[in-house]
Amino acid sequence: MTLAADLIGEEQIAAYARDGAVHIPGLFSDWVGVIEEAIDENMRSPGVYAAENVTDKDSGRFFDDYCNWQRIPALRDIVENSPCAEAAARIMGSRSAQFFHDHILVKEPGTSKTTPWHQDAPYYFVDGTQSVSFWIPIDPVEEASLRLIKGSHLWEKMVLPVKWLDNDEFYSESADYLPVPDPDREPDKFETLEWRMAPGDAVLFDFRTVHGARANMTNRRRRALSLRWVGEDARYVERPGRTSPPFPDHGMTAGQRLREDWFPILWT
C-alpha cells in the first residue's frame, strides 16, 4: 500500500466532502528537507510573480511566489515524485490528478499581517467540483495557523476575491459574489477549522473553501508550500477580469480541459 492510500481512507475522504478540508498528519514528513531547499531557492531567486505583502503599517515580512516548479529542481521533484498526486486524486474522488500550480508562502517572525479570508476558486480560470489545495508547513505551526470555514465549499455563491496587500477588490464587478466573511466578528455564524501542525503535515482543502491565516507574531519562521491540483471534471472558465496566476497566452476556450502541456496529468 502507498503512503497516500495508507493515510487517506474513507474517513478522510468523507471529512473532505463534508467539511471542505481535512488534516493529514505526516503526509510529507519524508519531504521536509526537499521543501526547505525549494523555498530557500525560491527566496534567493524570486520568480516574476513574487510579492511582498506587508505595508508600512505592518511589521515583519510576508513573501509569496508561485508558478516556479519548472525552474526549481527541488520543487519539480516534489510535484512529480512526492505522494501529492496520488493523494490529490484520492481526496478529490477523481481518476486522475492534473497539476495546476505551486505557491510558496513565508511569514517571518514578528509578521503582523494576516492572510485575508478568501477562496482560491474565484482567482482561477478553472471550475469544477474536483479540486484540492495542499498547505504543507515545514515549521511547527501553533499560533500562525491556517484557518478555514467549515462547509463553505458548498455555498451557492463564491466570495469576492481581494488583493492581499491592501484587501481591495480584485474584480471591479462584484454583484455575483458574496462579501468577504469575518468569522472573528460573527463567530456564531461561521464554524472554523484550525489545526496545530508538525513539519510535513498537510491540510487539504477544496478550491471553494474559504480560508485565511493568522499573523506570525512568534519568534520563528512560518514557511509553507501549497500545491494545487484539479480532477477530471475541471474545465477552463472565463472570469470578470485578470486571473491569479495569470498564465498569459494560454489559448484555451471556455469549457475546455486545461491543456496538458502546461498542466500535466501526473497520476491516473
C-alpha atoms as one frame of an Amber mdcrd trajectory, in Angstrom:
protein
   0.000   0.000   0.000   1.260   3.510  -0.834   1.645   6.252   1.766  -1.223
   8.235   0.234  -3.530   5.215   0.324  -2.460   4.414   3.873  -3.142   7.930
   5.195  -6.197   8.838   3.108  -9.022   6.382   3.684 -12.788   6.544   3.803
 -12.824   8.681   6.961 -10.587  11.374   5.470 -12.424  11.354   2.129 -15.789
  11.735   3.889 -14.494  14.608   6.047 -13.175  16.374   2.956 -16.503  16.055
   1.143 -18.454  17.222   4.202 -16.230  20.000   5.579 -14.210  21.109   2.560
 -10.918  20.445   4.374  -9.033  17.695   6.185  -5.774  17.457   8.138  -3.403
  14.639   7.084  -0.517  14.312   9.594   2.831  13.150   8.230   1.931  13.040
   4.533   5.118  14.929   3.576   7.300  14.041   6.577   9.914  12.499   4.248
   9.932  15.618   2.062  10.543  18.398   4.590  14.202  18.815   3.612  13.378
  18.972  -0.102  10.613  21.515   0.516  13.008  23.630   2.587  15.520  23.509
  -0.272  12.814  24.607  -2.727  11.689  27.510  -0.533  15.266  28.689   0.058
  15.991  28.628  -3.674  12.770  30.470  -4.485  13.549  33.225  -1.966  17.119
  33.560  -3.271  15.818  33.750  -6.829  12.214  35.049  -6.867  10.068  34.466
  -9.931   8.155  37.009 -11.991   5.088  36.745  -9.718   6.892  37.150  -6.367
   5.214  39.579  -3.970   5.805  41.248  -0.617   2.516  41.508   1.253   3.153
  43.953   4.076   2.645  47.715   4.023   4.332  50.369   6.158   1.507  49.800
   8.662   2.577  46.174   9.190   5.582  44.609  10.858   7.679  41.728   9.590
   7.740  40.179   6.126   5.166  38.125   4.228   6.657  36.750   0.999   4.810
  34.687  -1.569   5.548  33.438  -5.061   4.020  30.910  -7.435   4.471  29.017
 -10.710   8.136  28.124 -10.198   8.079  24.319 -10.276   9.509  24.065 -13.780
  12.591  26.176 -12.974  13.440  24.997  -9.419  14.607  21.343  -9.427  13.622
  20.629  -5.801  10.131  21.942  -6.459   9.767  19.823  -9.589  10.890  16.792
  -7.597   8.114  17.363  -5.042   5.456  17.862  -7.713   6.442  14.822  -9.746
   7.666  12.324  -7.142   6.074  13.021  -3.744   2.790  11.354  -2.627   0.954
  14.538  -3.640  -0.520  13.498  -6.992  -1.990  10.220  -5.724  -3.244  11.913
  -2.551  -4.915  14.591  -4.688  -6.756  12.046  -6.831  -7.892  10.064  -3.778
  -9.229  13.050  -1.865 -10.957  14.536  -4.940 -12.553  11.233  -5.926 -11.020
  11.613  -9.379  -9.487   9.002 -11.684  -6.677  11.463 -12.438  -4.734  14.309
 -10.833  -3.714  17.246 -13.020  -1.217  19.720 -11.584  -2.316  23.363 -11.604
   0.349  25.367  -9.785   2.726  25.696  -6.838   2.684  28.504  -4.256   5.275
  29.321  -1.591   4.241  31.403   1.439   6.671  32.639   4.099   5.818  34.723
   7.165   8.937  35.795   9.003   8.985  36.162  12.812   7.064  39.202  14.021
   4.847  39.484  10.938   1.602  41.231  11.897  -0.079  40.697   8.533  -2.901
  38.168   8.378  -3.789  36.390   5.160  -7.254  37.726   4.263 -10.261  35.414
   4.120 -10.727  34.183   0.571 -11.451  31.233  -1.686  -8.902  30.092  -4.255
 -11.505  29.383  -6.940 -12.544  32.987  -7.813  -8.934  33.895  -8.632  -8.550
  30.955 -11.012  -9.649  30.310 -14.584 -10.665  26.757 -13.719 -14.002  25.453
 -12.448 -15.228  22.039 -11.312 -16.172  20.006  -8.271 -12.842  18.150  -8.146
 -10.074  20.382  -6.807  -7.621  20.406  -3.927  -5.053  22.745  -2.396  -2.332
  21.240  -0.187  -0.945  23.506   2.583   2.311  21.994   3.863   4.314  23.742
   6.603   7.958  22.912   7.261   7.976  24.704  10.631   5.843  23.799  13.669
   2.532  25.642  13.397   0.734  26.620  16.560  -0.164  30.324  16.512   0.434
  31.244  12.836  -2.085  28.710  11.610  -4.244  28.181   8.558  -7.954  28.782
   9.221 -10.890  27.505   7.147 -14.652  27.987   7.253 -16.232  24.585   7.580
 -18.614  23.705   4.743 -18.021  26.912   2.765 -17.147  24.878  -0.351 -20.881
  24.153  -0.607 -22.042  27.790  -0.615 -24.148  28.688  -3.667 -22.088  31.799
  -4.461 -18.363  32.434  -4.291 -16.707  35.099  -2.154 -15.407  38.277  -3.793
 -11.631  37.906  -4.186  -9.431  40.635  -2.686  -5.859  41.836  -3.115  -3.661
  40.517  -0.324  -1.615  43.684   0.114  -4.475  46.083   0.876  -7.696  43.971
   0.807  -9.071  45.975  -2.139 -11.448  44.185  -4.513  -9.702  42.009  -7.102
 -12.545  42.365  -9.622 -14.473  45.569 -10.304 -17.677  43.600 -10.931 -18.888
  42.216  -7.600 -22.634  41.608  -7.996 -22.240  37.850  -8.434 -20.016  37.434
  -5.373 -20.607  37.265  -1.646 -18.919  39.856   0.581 -15.788  38.671   2.368
 -16.883  36.951   5.612 -15.339  37.701   9.010 -15.664  34.755  11.416 -13.966
  36.760  14.181 -16.760  39.336  14.123 -19.521  36.769  13.620 -18.335  33.617
  15.423 -21.882  32.299  15.778 -22.409  32.432  12.019 -19.280  30.580  10.888
 -17.647  27.434  12.230 -13.908  27.407  11.597 -11.355  24.625  11.314  -7.784
  25.045  12.526  -5.043  22.577  13.410  -1.719  22.586  15.177   0.696  21.109
  12.666   4.104  19.492  12.629   6.582  19.885   9.750   5.426  17.681   6.875
   1.775  17.614   7.894  -0.723  18.798   5.291  -4.145  20.402   5.218  -6.046
  19.511   2.062  -8.892  21.831   1.085 -11.247  22.464  -1.804 -10.589  25.496
  -4.060 -14.016  26.775  -2.916 -13.311  26.513   0.824 -12.987  29.954   2.419
  -9.722  30.247   4.308  -7.148  32.664   5.696  -4.165  32.546   8.025  -3.161
  34.200  11.259  -0.296  36.642  11.681   3.061  35.274  12.774   3.948  37.154
  15.939   6.140  34.276  17.136   9.949  34.212  17.206  10.241  31.599  14.456
   9.549  31.491  10.724   6.399  30.025   9.241   7.261  28.559   5.861   4.694
  26.672   3.828   4.357  25.163   0.381   0.980  24.956  -1.291   0.319  22.677
  -4.281  -2.916  22.939  -6.295  -4.495  20.122  -8.294  -7.658  19.529 -10.323
  -9.547  16.386 -11.284 -11.166  15.045 -14.410 -14.204  17.364 -14.294 -12.133
  20.599 -14.238 -12.713  22.984 -17.136 -11.418  26.370 -18.239 -13.792  29.219
 -17.309 -13.834  32.962 -18.001 -13.673  35.373 -15.044 -14.696  39.075 -14.875
 -11.072  40.205 -15.146  -7.491  39.002 -14.862  -6.813  35.784 -13.004  -4.138
  34.869 -10.483  -1.940  33.194 -11.556  -2.486  34.907 -14.909  -0.991  32.252
 -17.243  -0.994  34.628 -20.246  -1.493  33.463 -23.835  -2.792  30.033 -22.857
  -5.096  29.753 -25.879  -7.889  27.874 -24.077 -11.604  28.484 -24.517 -14.489
  28.162 -22.065 -15.446  24.562 -21.298 -12.121  23.130 -22.438  -9.978  20.880
 -20.241  -6.733  22.507 -19.130  -4.000  21.965 -21.691  -1.807  19.080 -20.564
   1.452  20.520 -21.900   1.111  23.367 -19.367  -0.793  21.464 -16.659   0.403
  17.848 -16.692  -1.647  14.868 -15.541   0.706  13.210 -13.067  -1.439  10.420
 -11.676  -4.092   8.156 -13.173
